[in-house]
């Protein structure tokens, strides 16, 4: 691996699916990484035909293509953190898990099961492979409530169920579990725990339907902050602040659900730097 200079930013690798609409998946991951000051790299596991109305179709890449991308990036450039998203099938989950088992950097697993619109992005037969192989490679796993149910059978109905859900997820092997409680009634609360330490993270609920890409964005932000040297609780806290702002600034796109705004801090800085002048 070539020596890096002080001018080389930390590197983060995303292994996920491509979103042709640009709001989620690989595209959201790379935008998040750039916004947070790290160099994003990508291994594309699947290609989706996707827009603001939903996912019209997806096509997996052959496992040898996914393995070649992983070997290419990790063998030459390396990474300070890895994030996984849509992996689609058992063979792709196995391929990625095998490589990540030998990687000595933080791994953030977003166990993507369905899209924002409810379209399936993980074959039912791949759930067991995620449980048995992928989650044990994770430094942090970031399931939403539906994914918790899919992975553990635990149904979270209120905030009191979050710890039980987290403990069930931790039994599958990750070091930390972040249970995303955004779909619960009331103020959104996420629970982060390694089984010993526990953190409850709250945020303002924004009345904005344009939230496409929130899960991908959060997981990529956590990976970015880990690559920048934060510990897990600090990385999750800072990532949640970033994604909360991105949700607040989500914008309409097409005829359906628009994306969160990955560049919200940049736009905010620009508006402060160039105030409107009277005519």
PDB file of C-alpha atoms in Angstrom:
ATOM      1  CA  UNK A   1       0.000   0.000   0.000  1.00  0.00           C
ATOM      2  CA  UNK A   2       1.348   3.407  -0.980  1.00  0.00           C
ATOM      3  CA  UNK A   3       2.318   5.800   1.813  1.00  0.00           C
ATOM      4  CA  UNK A   4      -0.309   8.431   2.552  1.00  0.00           C
ATOM      5  CA  UNK A   5       0.633  12.038   3.240  1.00  0.00           C
ATOM      6  CA  UNK A   6      -0.850  14.401   5.784  1.00  0.00           C
ATOM      7  CA  UNK A   7      -3.050  15.800   3.016  1.00  0.00           C
ATOM      8  CA  UNK A   8      -4.753  12.428   2.437  1.00  0.00           C
ATOM      9  CA  UNK A   9      -8.080  12.336   4.277  1.00  0.00           C
ATOM     10  CA  UNK A  10      -9.258   9.235   6.128  1.00  0.00           C
ATOM     11  CA  UNK A  11     -10.738   6.676   3.750  1.00  0.00           C
ATOM     12  CA  UNK A  12     -14.143   4.996   4.139  1.00  0.00           C
ATOM     13  CA  UNK A  13     -15.414   2.152   1.965  1.00  0.00           C
ATOM     14  CA  UNK A  14     -19.113   1.573   1.331  1.00  0.00           C
ATOM     15  CA  UNK A  15     -20.360  -1.815   0.114  1.00  0.00           C
ATOM     16  CA  UNK A  16     -23.945  -1.331  -0.999  1.00  0.00           C
ATOM     17  CA  UNK A  17     -26.417  -0.925  -3.848  1.00  0.00           C
ATOM     18  CA  UNK A  18     -26.623   1.912  -6.339  1.00  0.00           C
ATOM     19  CA  UNK A  19     -29.672   4.210  -6.179  1.00  0.00           C
ATOM     20  CA  UNK A  20     -30.331   5.709  -9.608  1.00  0.00           C
ATOM     21  CA  UNK A  21     -32.394   8.475  -7.975  1.00  0.00           C
ATOM     22  CA  UNK A  22     -29.377   9.610  -5.946  1.00  0.00           C
ATOM     23  CA  UNK A  23     -31.081   9.754  -2.545  1.00  0.00           C
ATOM     24  CA  UNK A  24     -29.973   6.522  -0.883  1.00  0.00           C
ATOM     25  CA  UNK A  25     -27.485   3.688  -1.344  1.00  0.00           C
ATOM     26  CA  UNK A  26     -23.991   4.242  -2.702  1.00  0.00           C
ATOM     27  CA  UNK A  27     -24.876   7.767  -3.802  1.00  0.00           C
ATOM     28  CA  UNK A  28     -26.042   8.835  -0.325  1.00  0.00           C
ATOM     29  CA  UNK A  29     -23.010   7.161   1.230  1.00  0.00           C
ATOM     30  CA  UNK A  30     -20.491   9.017  -0.925  1.00  0.00           C
ATOM     31  CA  UNK A  31     -22.266  12.364  -0.490  1.00  0.00           C
ATOM     32  CA  UNK A  32     -22.260  11.897   3.289  1.00  0.00           C
ATOM     33  CA  UNK A  33     -18.591  10.982   3.321  1.00  0.00           C
ATOM     34  CA  UNK A  34     -17.635  14.034   1.296  1.00  0.00           C
ATOM     35  CA  UNK A  35     -19.765  16.280   3.526  1.00  0.00           C
ATOM     36  CA  UNK A  36     -17.948  14.973   6.617  1.00  0.00           C
ATOM     37  CA  UNK A  37     -14.435  15.297   5.217  1.00  0.00           C
ATOM     38  CA  UNK A  38     -13.425  11.727   4.422  1.00  0.00           C
ATOM     39  CA  UNK A  39     -12.582  10.078   1.103  1.00  0.00           C
ATOM     40  CA  UNK A  40     -15.397   7.749   0.074  1.00  0.00           C
ATOM     41  CA  UNK A  41     -14.808   4.582  -1.974  1.00  0.00           C
ATOM     42  CA  UNK A  42     -17.406   2.126  -3.214  1.00  0.00           C
ATOM     43  CA  UNK A  43     -18.050  -1.524  -3.875  1.00  0.00           C
ATOM     44  CA  UNK A  44     -21.320  -1.844  -5.765  1.00  0.00           C
ATOM     45  CA  UNK A  45     -23.181  -5.037  -4.855  1.00  0.00           C
ATOM     46  CA  UNK A  46     -26.403  -4.360  -6.768  1.00  0.00           C
ATOM     47  CA  UNK A  47     -27.924  -1.847  -9.158  1.00  0.00           C
ATOM     48  CA  UNK A  48     -31.434  -0.542  -8.568  1.00  0.00           C
ATOM     49  CA  UNK A  49     -33.832   1.226 -10.897  1.00  0.00           C
ATOM     50  CA  UNK A  50     -35.207   3.645  -8.330  1.00  0.00           C
ATOM     51  CA  UNK A  51     -36.821   7.057  -8.117  1.00  0.00           C
ATOM     52  CA  UNK A  52     -38.932   9.095  -5.697  1.00  0.00           C
ATOM     53  CA  UNK A  53     -41.866   6.704  -6.179  1.00  0.00           C
ATOM     54  CA  UNK A  54     -40.076   3.479  -5.302  1.00  0.00           C
ATOM     55  CA  UNK A  55     -37.808   0.693  -6.552  1.00  0.00           C
ATOM     56  CA  UNK A  56     -38.817  -0.585  -9.969  1.00  0.00           C
ATOM     57  CA  UNK A  57     -36.228  -3.355 -10.039  1.00  0.00           C
ATOM     58  CA  UNK A  58     -32.795  -4.475  -8.888  1.00  0.00           C
ATOM     59  CA  UNK A  59     -30.000  -6.598 -10.285  1.00  0.00           C
ATOM     60  CA  UNK A  60     -27.246  -8.178  -8.215  1.00  0.00           C
ATOM     61  CA  UNK A  61     -23.655  -8.100  -9.404  1.00  0.00           C
ATOM     62  CA  UNK A  62     -21.876 -11.463  -9.660  1.00  0.00           C
ATOM     63  CA  UNK A  63     -20.034 -12.377  -6.438  1.00  0.00           C
ATOM     64  CA  UNK A  64     -16.712 -12.402  -8.306  1.00  0.00           C
ATOM     65  CA  UNK A  65     -17.298  -8.758  -9.317  1.00  0.00           C
ATOM     66  CA  UNK A  66     -18.023  -7.776  -5.699  1.00  0.00           C
ATOM     67  CA  UNK A  67     -14.972  -9.698  -4.448  1.00  0.00           C
ATOM     68  CA  UNK A  68     -12.771  -8.092  -7.120  1.00  0.00           C
ATOM     69  CA  UNK A  69     -13.893  -4.598  -6.101  1.00  0.00           C
ATOM     70  CA  UNK A  70     -13.182  -5.361  -2.437  1.00  0.00           C
ATOM     71  CA  UNK A  71      -9.735  -6.782  -3.192  1.00  0.00           C
ATOM     72  CA  UNK A  72      -8.930  -3.886  -5.513  1.00  0.00           C
ATOM     73  CA  UNK A  73      -9.716  -1.135  -3.020  1.00  0.00           C
ATOM     74  CA  UNK A  74      -8.523  -2.797   0.182  1.00  0.00           C
ATOM     75  CA  UNK A  75      -5.400  -4.264  -1.404  1.00  0.00           C
ATOM     76  CA  UNK A  76      -4.122  -0.921  -2.707  1.00  0.00           C
ATOM     77  CA  UNK A  77      -5.787   2.015  -0.952  1.00  0.00           C
ATOM     78  CA  UNK A  78      -7.027   0.554   2.331  1.00  0.00           C
ATOM     79  CA  UNK A  79      -9.699   2.043   4.569  1.00  0.00           C
ATOM     80  CA  UNK A  80     -10.080   3.434   8.075  1.00  0.00           C
ATOM     81  CA  UNK A  81     -13.711   2.220   8.224  1.00  0.00           C
ATOM     82  CA  UNK A  82     -16.156   0.157   6.175  1.00  0.00           C
ATOM     83  CA  UNK A  83     -19.929   0.525   5.852  1.00  0.00           C
ATOM     84  CA  UNK A  84     -22.268  -2.088   4.380  1.00  0.00           C
ATOM     85  CA  UNK A  85     -25.764  -1.532   3.037  1.00  0.00           C
ATOM     86  CA  UNK A  86     -27.878  -3.419   0.482  1.00  0.00           C
ATOM     87  CA  UNK A  87     -26.282  -6.820  -0.175  1.00  0.00           C
ATOM     88  CA  UNK A  88     -29.359  -8.486  -1.711  1.00  0.00           C
ATOM     89  CA  UNK A  89     -28.549 -12.236  -1.689  1.00  0.00           C
ATOM     90  CA  UNK A  90     -26.983 -14.971   0.469  1.00  0.00           C
ATOM     91  CA  UNK A  91     -23.944 -15.349  -1.783  1.00  0.00           C
ATOM     92  CA  UNK A  92     -23.205 -11.612  -1.727  1.00  0.00           C
ATOM     93  CA  UNK A  93     -23.601 -11.471   2.064  1.00  0.00           C
ATOM     94  CA  UNK A  94     -21.217 -14.448   2.358  1.00  0.00           C
ATOM     95  CA  UNK A  95     -18.697 -12.851   0.000  1.00  0.00           C
ATOM     96  CA  UNK A  96     -18.646  -9.548   1.886  1.00  0.00           C
ATOM     97  CA  UNK A  97     -18.657 -11.151   5.342  1.00  0.00           C
ATOM     98  CA  UNK A  98     -15.675 -13.349   4.425  1.00  0.00           C
ATOM     99  CA  UNK A  99     -13.596 -10.309   3.443  1.00  0.00           C
ATOM    100  CA  UNK A 100     -14.699  -8.180   6.402  1.00  0.00           C
ATOM    101  CA  UNK A 101     -13.810 -10.946   8.867  1.00  0.00           C
ATOM    102  CA  UNK A 102     -10.167 -10.290   7.954  1.00  0.00           C
ATOM    103  CA  UNK A 103     -10.324  -6.475   8.061  1.00  0.00           C
ATOM    104  CA  UNK A 104      -8.940  -4.761  11.165  1.00  0.00           C
ATOM    105  CA  UNK A 105     -10.945  -1.495  10.996  1.00  0.00           C
ATOM    106  CA  UNK A 106     -14.374  -0.486  12.311  1.00  0.00           C
ATOM    107  CA  UNK A 107     -17.288  -1.944  10.333  1.00  0.00           C
ATOM    108  CA  UNK A 108     -20.750  -0.367  10.360  1.00  0.00           C
ATOM    109  CA  UNK A 109     -23.500  -2.715   9.150  1.00  0.00           C
ATOM    110  CA  UNK A 110     -26.804  -1.234   8.010  1.00  0.00           C
ATOM    111  CA  UNK A 111     -28.867  -4.455   7.651  1.00  0.00           C
ATOM    112  CA  UNK A 112     -30.965  -3.143   4.774  1.00  0.00           C
ATOM    113  CA  UNK A 113     -34.143  -5.166   4.312  1.00  0.00           C
ATOM    114  CA  UNK A 114     -36.587  -2.841   2.588  1.00  0.00           C
ATOM    115  CA  UNK A 115     -36.545   0.560   0.939  1.00  0.00           C
ATOM    116  CA  UNK A 116     -38.244   3.697   2.287  1.00  0.00           C
ATOM    117  CA  UNK A 117     -41.189   2.790   0.031  1.00  0.00           C
ATOM    118  CA  UNK A 118     -41.485  -0.762   1.400  1.00  0.00           C
ATOM    119  CA  UNK A 119     -39.776  -2.510  -1.532  1.00  0.00           C
ATOM    120  CA  UNK A 120     -37.789  -5.620  -0.563  1.00  0.00           C
ATOM    121  CA  UNK A 121     -34.009  -5.217  -1.013  1.00  0.00           C
ATOM    122  CA  UNK A 122     -32.880  -8.423   0.700  1.00  0.00           C
ATOM    123  CA  UNK A 123     -33.928 -11.898  -0.387  1.00  0.00           C
ATOM    124  CA  UNK A 124     -35.749 -13.693   2.478  1.00  0.00           C
ATOM    125  CA  UNK A 125     -33.230 -16.543   2.340  1.00  0.00           C
ATOM    126  CA  UNK A 126     -30.385 -14.035   2.917  1.00  0.00           C
ATOM    127  CA  UNK A 127     -31.633 -13.036   6.389  1.00  0.00           C
ATOM    128  CA  UNK A 128     -30.069 -16.105   8.004  1.00  0.00           C
ATOM    129  CA  UNK A 129     -26.736 -15.344   6.320  1.00  0.00           C
ATOM    130  CA  UNK A 130     -26.794 -11.793   7.661  1.00  0.00           C
ATOM    131  CA  UNK A 131     -27.514 -13.174  11.138  1.00  0.00           C
ATOM    132  CA  UNK A 132     -24.925 -15.949  11.075  1.00  0.00           C
ATOM    133  CA  UNK A 133     -22.046 -14.303   9.196  1.00  0.00           C
ATOM    134  CA  UNK A 134     -22.321 -10.550   8.624  1.00  0.00           C
ATOM    135  CA  UNK A 135     -23.357  -9.224  12.033  1.00  0.00           C
ATOM    136  CA  UNK A 136     -20.402 -10.846  13.816  1.00  0.00           C
ATOM    137  CA  UNK A 137     -18.064  -8.644  11.715  1.00  0.00           C
ATOM    138  CA  UNK A 138     -19.827  -5.446  12.843  1.00  0.00           C
ATOM    139  CA  UNK A 139     -18.448  -2.844  15.201  1.00  0.00           C
ATOM    140  CA  UNK A 140     -21.868  -1.182  15.048  1.00  0.00           C
ATOM    141  CA  UNK A 141     -25.111  -2.491  13.545  1.00  0.00           C
ATOM    142  CA  UNK A 142     -27.909   0.005  12.851  1.00  0.00           C
ATOM    143  CA  UNK A 143     -31.284  -1.736  12.411  1.00  0.00           C
ATOM    144  CA  UNK A 144     -34.604   0.059  12.313  1.00  0.00           C
ATOM    145  CA  UNK A 145     -37.572  -1.507  14.090  1.00  0.00           C
ATOM    146  CA  UNK A 146     -38.686  -3.582  11.101  1.00  0.00           C
ATOM    147  CA  UNK A 147     -35.138  -4.911  10.660  1.00  0.00           C
ATOM    148  CA  UNK A 148     -34.966  -5.761  14.386  1.00  0.00           C
ATOM    149  CA  UNK A 149     -38.120  -7.844  13.950  1.00  0.00           C
ATOM    150  CA  UNK A 150     -36.709  -9.491  10.826  1.00  0.00           C
ATOM    151  CA  UNK A 151     -33.408 -10.352  12.528  1.00  0.00           C
ATOM    152  CA  UNK A 152     -34.531 -11.296  16.049  1.00  0.00           C
ATOM    153  CA  UNK A 153     -38.299 -11.708  16.152  1.00  0.00           C
ATOM    154  CA  UNK A 154     -38.497  -8.954  18.806  1.00  0.00           C
ATOM    155  CA  UNK A 155     -41.305  -6.497  18.123  1.00  0.00           C
ATOM    156  CA  UNK A 156     -40.640  -3.030  19.535  1.00  0.00           C
ATOM    157  CA  UNK A 157     -43.889  -1.297  20.443  1.00  0.00           C
ATOM    158  CA  UNK A 158     -42.616   1.437  22.739  1.00  0.00           C
ATOM    159  CA  UNK A 159     -39.383   2.807  24.178  1.00  0.00           C
ATOM    160  CA  UNK A 160     -39.333   0.188  26.942  1.00  0.00           C
ATOM    161  CA  UNK A 161     -38.739  -2.547  24.330  1.00  0.00           C
ATOM    162  CA  UNK A 162     -35.583  -0.965  22.905  1.00  0.00           C
ATOM    163  CA  UNK A 163     -33.123  -2.575  25.324  1.00  0.00           C
ATOM    164  CA  UNK A 164     -34.649  -6.025  24.870  1.00  0.00           C
ATOM    165  CA  UNK A 165     -34.313  -5.568  21.113  1.00  0.00           C
ATOM    166  CA  UNK A 166     -30.705  -4.399  21.451  1.00  0.00           C
ATOM    167  CA  UNK A 167     -29.763  -7.386  23.606  1.00  0.00           C
ATOM    168  CA  UNK A 168     -31.282  -9.751  21.030  1.00  0.00           C
ATOM    169  CA  UNK A 169     -29.262  -8.072  18.271  1.00  0.00           C
ATOM    170  CA  UNK A 170     -26.052  -8.210  20.336  1.00  0.00           C
ATOM    171  CA  UNK A 171     -26.489 -11.975  20.696  1.00  0.00           C
ATOM    172  CA  UNK A 172     -25.845 -12.184  16.935  1.00  0.00           C
ATOM    173  CA  UNK A 173     -22.281 -10.942  17.415  1.00  0.00           C
ATOM    174  CA  UNK A 174     -21.845  -7.192  16.799  1.00  0.00           C
ATOM    175  CA  UNK A 175     -19.902  -5.132  19.342  1.00  0.00           C
ATOM    176  CA  UNK A 176     -22.499  -2.347  19.490  1.00  0.00           C
ATOM    177  CA  UNK A 177     -26.180  -2.192  18.525  1.00  0.00           C
ATOM    178  CA  UNK A 178     -27.914   1.049  17.589  1.00  0.00           C
ATOM    179  CA  UNK A 179     -31.664   0.483  17.593  1.00  0.00           C
ATOM    180  CA  UNK A 180     -33.333   3.262  15.623  1.00  0.00           C
ATOM    181  CA  UNK A 181     -36.614   4.217  17.252  1.00  0.00           C
ATOM    182  CA  UNK A 182     -37.717   6.866  14.770  1.00  0.00           C
ATOM    183  CA  UNK A 183     -40.906   5.007  13.911  1.00  0.00           C
ATOM    184  CA  UNK A 184     -42.141   4.959  17.505  1.00  0.00           C
ATOM    185  CA  UNK A 185     -44.782   7.505  18.523  1.00  0.00           C
ATOM    186  CA  UNK A 186     -43.566  10.614  20.319  1.00  0.00           C
ATOM    187  CA  UNK A 187     -40.074  12.079  20.275  1.00  0.00           C
ATOM    188  CA  UNK A 188     -37.673   9.837  18.314  1.00  0.00           C
ATOM    189  CA  UNK A 189     -35.313   7.906  20.595  1.00  0.00           C
ATOM    190  CA  UNK A 190     -32.427   5.687  19.477  1.00  0.00           C
ATOM    191  CA  UNK A 191     -30.740   3.250  21.857  1.00  0.00           C
ATOM    192  CA  UNK A 192     -27.017   2.528  21.588  1.00  0.00           C
ATOM    193  CA  UNK A 193     -25.474  -0.197  23.739  1.00  0.00           C
ATOM    194  CA  UNK A 194     -22.610  -2.685  23.843  1.00  0.00           C
ATOM    195  CA  UNK A 195     -24.428  -4.697  26.495  1.00  0.00           C
ATOM    196  CA  UNK A 196     -22.754  -2.805  29.337  1.00  0.00           C
ATOM    197  CA  UNK A 197     -22.891   0.885  28.493  1.00  0.00           C
ATOM    198  CA  UNK A 198     -26.174   2.360  27.310  1.00  0.00           C
ATOM    199  CA  UNK A 199     -26.900   5.676  25.592  1.00  0.00           C
ATOM    200  CA  UNK A 200     -30.302   7.063  24.627  1.00  0.00           C
ATOM    201  CA  UNK A 201     -30.161   9.626  21.863  1.00  0.00           C
ATOM    202  CA  UNK A 202     -33.086  11.922  21.234  1.00  0.00           C
ATOM    203  CA  UNK A 203     -33.687  14.429  18.466  1.00  0.00           C
ATOM    204  CA  UNK A 204     -36.359  16.825  17.351  1.00  0.00           C
ATOM    205  CA  UNK A 205     -38.948  15.243  15.040  1.00  0.00           C
ATOM    206  CA  UNK A 206     -39.141  17.275  11.846  1.00  0.00           C
ATOM    207  CA  UNK A 207     -42.420  17.475   9.955  1.00  0.00           C
ATOM    208  CA  UNK A 208     -40.853  16.647   6.596  1.00  0.00           C
ATOM    209  CA  UNK A 209     -41.874  13.703   4.408  1.00  0.00           C
ATOM    210  CA  UNK A 210     -38.697  13.951   2.318  1.00  0.00           C
ATOM    211  CA  UNK A 211     -36.599  11.444   4.249  1.00  0.00           C
ATOM    212  CA  UNK A 212     -35.296   9.093   1.550  1.00  0.00           C
ATOM    213  CA  UNK A 213     -31.826   7.846   2.463  1.00  0.00           C
ATOM    214  CA  UNK A 214     -31.866   8.378   6.227  1.00  0.00           C
ATOM    215  CA  UNK A 215     -30.592   4.897   7.134  1.00  0.00           C
ATOM    216  CA  UNK A 216     -27.781   4.901   4.572  1.00  0.00           C
ATOM    217  CA  UNK A 217     -26.808   8.425   5.585  1.00  0.00           C
ATOM    218  CA  UNK A 218     -26.688   7.653   9.309  1.00  0.00           C
ATOM    219  CA  UNK A 219     -24.586   4.509   8.888  1.00  0.00           C
ATOM    220  CA  UNK A 220     -22.184   6.291   6.531  1.00  0.00           C
ATOM    221  CA  UNK A 221     -21.880   9.217   8.936  1.00  0.00           C
ATOM    222  CA  UNK A 222     -21.045   6.842  11.807  1.00  0.00           C
ATOM    223  CA  UNK A 223     -18.378   5.152   9.657  1.00  0.00           C
ATOM    224  CA  UNK A 224     -16.982   8.560   8.668  1.00  0.00           C
ATOM    225  CA  UNK A 225     -16.666   9.746  12.257  1.00  0.00           C
ATOM    226  CA  UNK A 226     -15.075   6.438  13.299  1.00  0.00           C
ATOM    227  CA  UNK A 227     -12.527   6.910  10.508  1.00  0.00           C
ATOM    228  CA  UNK A 228     -11.874  10.408  11.825  1.00  0.00           C
ATOM    229  CA  UNK A 229     -10.916   8.908  15.193  1.00  0.00           C
ATOM    230  CA  UNK A 230     -14.068   9.199  17.311  1.00  0.00           C
ATOM    231  CA  UNK A 231     -15.092   6.363  19.615  1.00  0.00           C
ATOM    232  CA  UNK A 232     -18.425   4.666  18.959  1.00  0.00           C
ATOM    233  CA  UNK A 233     -20.671   6.733  21.298  1.00  0.00           C
ATOM    234  CA  UNK A 234     -19.215  10.037  20.014  1.00  0.00           C
ATOM    235  CA  UNK A 235     -19.374   8.896  16.379  1.00  0.00           C
ATOM    236  CA  UNK A 236     -23.033   7.928  16.745  1.00  0.00           C
ATOM    237  CA  UNK A 237     -23.916  11.163  18.524  1.00  0.00           C
ATOM    238  CA  UNK A 238     -22.239  13.315  15.871  1.00  0.00           C
ATOM    239  CA  UNK A 239     -23.727  11.229  13.052  1.00  0.00           C
ATOM    240  CA  UNK A 240     -27.202  11.624  14.519  1.00  0.00           C
ATOM    241  CA  UNK A 241     -26.762  15.407  14.656  1.00  0.00           C
ATOM    242  CA  UNK A 242     -25.729  15.401  10.991  1.00  0.00           C
ATOM    243  CA  UNK A 243     -28.613  13.222   9.808  1.00  0.00           C
ATOM    244  CA  UNK A 244     -31.141  15.191  11.892  1.00  0.00           C
ATOM    245  CA  UNK A 245     -30.097  18.341  10.037  1.00  0.00           C
ATOM    246  CA  UNK A 246     -30.223  16.477   6.722  1.00  0.00           C
ATOM    247  CA  UNK A 247     -33.809  15.401   7.476  1.00  0.00           C
ATOM    248  CA  UNK A 248     -34.798  18.942   8.453  1.00  0.00           C
ATOM    249  CA  UNK A 249     -33.514  20.157   5.073  1.00  0.00           C
ATOM    250  CA  UNK A 250     -34.898  17.281   2.975  1.00  0.00           C
ATOM    251  CA  UNK A 251     -36.320  18.545  -0.296  1.00  0.00           C
ATOM    252  CA  UNK A 252     -39.001  17.513  -2.808  1.00  0.00           C
ATOM    253  CA  UNK A 253     -37.832  15.551  -5.831  1.00  0.00           C
ATOM    254  CA  UNK A 254     -39.981  13.898  -8.475  1.00  0.00           C
ATOM    255  CA  UNK A 255     -43.552  12.948  -7.575  1.00  0.00           C
ATOM    256  CA  UNK A 256     -42.882  10.980  -4.378  1.00  0.00           C
ATOM    257  CA  UNK A 257     -40.563  11.028  -1.366  1.00  0.00           C
ATOM    258  CA  UNK A 258     -37.568  13.329  -1.789  1.00  0.00           C
ATOM    259  CA  UNK A 259     -34.127  12.817  -0.245  1.00  0.00           C
ATOM    260  CA  UNK A 260     -32.504  14.193   2.866  1.00  0.00           C
ATOM    261  CA  UNK A 261     -30.049  17.001   2.084  1.00  0.00           C
ATOM    262  CA  UNK A 262     -26.495  15.699   2.481  1.00  0.00           C
ATOM    263  CA  UNK A 263     -25.077  19.152   1.758  1.00  0.00           C
ATOM    264  CA  UNK A 264     -27.186  21.023   4.310  1.00  0.00           C
ATOM    265  CA  UNK A 265     -24.197  22.301   6.277  1.00  0.00           C
ATOM    266  CA  UNK A 266     -22.513  23.532   3.108  1.00  0.00           C
ATOM    267  CA  UNK A 267     -25.672  25.350   1.986  1.00  0.00           C
ATOM    268  CA  UNK A 268     -26.080  26.784   5.482  1.00  0.00           C
ATOM    269  CA  UNK A 269     -22.486  28.054   5.480  1.00  0.00           C
ATOM    270  CA  UNK A 270     -22.967  29.609   2.053  1.00  0.00           C
ATOM    271  CA  UNK A 271     -26.126  31.421   3.110  1.00  0.00           C
ATOM    272  CA  UNK A 272     -24.305  32.873   6.145  1.00  0.00           C
ATOM    273  CA  UNK A 273     -21.297  33.855   4.030  1.00  0.00           C
ATOM    274  CA  UNK A 274     -23.395  35.545   1.333  1.00  0.00           C
ATOM    275  CA  UNK A 275     -26.298  37.343   3.021  1.00  0.00           C
ATOM    276  CA  UNK A 276     -28.963  38.830   0.799  1.00  0.00           C
ATOM    277  CA  UNK A 277     -28.395  42.493   0.039  1.00  0.00           C
ATOM    278  CA  UNK A 278     -31.057  45.116  -0.397  1.00  0.00           C
ATOM    279  CA  UNK A 279     -31.662  46.380  -3.922  1.00  0.00           C
TER     280      UNK A 279
END
